[in-house]
Amino acid sequence: EVQLVESGGGLVQPGGSLRLSCEASGFTFSTYSMNWFRQAPGKGLEWVSYISVSSTRIYYADSVKGRFTISRDDAKNSLYLQMNSLRAEDTAVYFCARCPGSYSFDYWGQGTLVTVSS
Amino acid sequence: QSALTQPPSASGSPGQSVTISCTGTSSDVGGYNYVSWYQQYPGKAPKFMIYEVSKRPSGVPDRFSGSKSGNTASLTVSGLQAEDEADYYCSSYAGSNNFVVFGGGTKLTVL
């Protein structure tokens, strides 16, 4: 069974940093591209970042470019999102999701809440 | 403001059909056959429902179907059931600069 479990969310002050993790199981993690998404309270889904197999291609949404860094550790079956210079508008539930191709996302984690507030 | 435009709400009675639209531009929906749809219950993770405009992943009922005409994609739910009441989001590939964009979501109510 494919499972994605996010962790690392919490309350952080504006300007602070957090590192999110997404632990994968039930599939060969190294053979899939992965993504981070977020959903602000009461709002819609927003794509945040993409990382390809072997980390050869990485993309970011303009809203996080220069502040967030996506990475993966295939030996640990894990995906990461380092978030720096956090702003109030970064407050959201952050989801990781697997990309099987066709720019679609077939399995999602349950999400981890990031709250940026003083 | 979302890149793709969806109606905020849609509704239908059990057994009826409802169609949700997703309007973009020639740079996203109209330019690629990479439209996907996701179902989301409150407080839950999105569920993968449709990919490449009209293909259904295994396990998704054939009551759910997708289509596209020009810059507008559509999700049709036939034979509405109470369990179909959820939020639905469309997404589309938008090129290497924007990668993937989403609609604002449509709340489907089964009357």
CSV table of C-alpha atoms in Angstrom, one decimal, chain A residues 40-97:
chain,number,residue,atom,x,y,z
A,40,ALA,CA,-4.4,27.8,3.1
A,41,PRO,CA,-7.3,27.7,5.5
A,42,GLY,CA,-10.5,27.7,3.6
A,43,LYS,CA,-8.7,28.1,0.3
A,44,GLY,CA,-7.9,26.0,-2.8
A,45,LEU,CA,-4.9,23.9,-3.6
A,46,GLU,CA,-1.6,25.5,-4.7
A,47,TRP,CA,1.3,23.7,-6.2
A,48,VAL,CA,4.6,24.6,-4.4
A,49,SER,CA,7.5,22.6,-5.8
A,50,TYR,CA,8.5,19.7,-8.0
A,51,ILE,CA,11.6,17.4,-7.9
A,52,SER,CA,12.3,14.8,-10.6
A,53,VAL,CA,13.9,11.4,-10.3
A,54,SER,CA,17.5,11.8,-9.4
A,55,SER,CA,16.8,15.5,-8.6
A,56,THR,CA,17.8,16.5,-12.1
A,57,ARG,CA,14.9,19.0,-12.5
A,58,ILE,CA,13.5,21.2,-9.8
A,59,TYR,CA,10.8,23.8,-10.1
A,60,TYR,CA,9.2,26.2,-7.7
A,61,ALA,CA,6.1,28.4,-7.7
A,62,ASP,CA,6.9,32.1,-8.0
A,63,SER,CA,5.4,32.6,-4.5
A,64,VAL,CA,8.1,30.6,-2.8
A,65,LYS,CA,11.1,30.9,-5.2
A,66,GLY,CA,14.3,31.9,-3.4
A,67,ARG,CA,12.8,31.0,0.0
A,68,PHE,CA,12.0,27.3,-0.2
A,69,THR,CA,14.2,24.4,-1.2
A,70,ILE,CA,13.0,21.0,-2.2
A,71,SER,CA,15.2,17.9,-1.9
A,72,ARG,CA,15.0,14.1,-1.6
A,73,ASP,CA,17.0,11.3,-0.1
A,74,ASP,CA,16.2,8.1,-2.0
A,75,ALA,CA,18.1,6.0,0.6
A,76,LYS,CA,15.7,7.2,3.2
A,77,ASN,CA,12.6,7.2,1.0
A,78,SER,CA,12.1,10.8,2.0
A,79,LEU,CA,11.2,14.1,0.5
A,80,TYR,CA,11.9,17.4,2.1
A,81,LEU,CA,10.9,21.1,2.0
A,82,GLN,CA,13.2,23.6,3.6
A,83,MET,CA,11.2,26.8,4.2
A,84,ASN,CA,13.0,30.0,5.1
A,85,SER,CA,12.0,33.6,5.5
A,86,LEU,CA,8.4,32.5,6.3
A,87,ARG,CA,5.6,34.9,5.9
A,88,ALA,CA,2.0,34.9,7.2
A,89,GLU,CA,0.8,34.0,3.8
A,90,ASP,CA,2.7,30.8,3.9
A,91,THR,CA,0.3,29.6,6.6
A,92,ALA,CA,-1.3,26.4,5.1
A,93,VAL,CA,-1.6,22.7,5.3
A,94,TYR,CA,1.3,21.3,3.2
A,95,PHE,CA,0.9,18.1,1.3
A,96,CYS,CA,3.4,15.9,-0.5
A,97,ALA,CA,2.2,13.9,-3.5
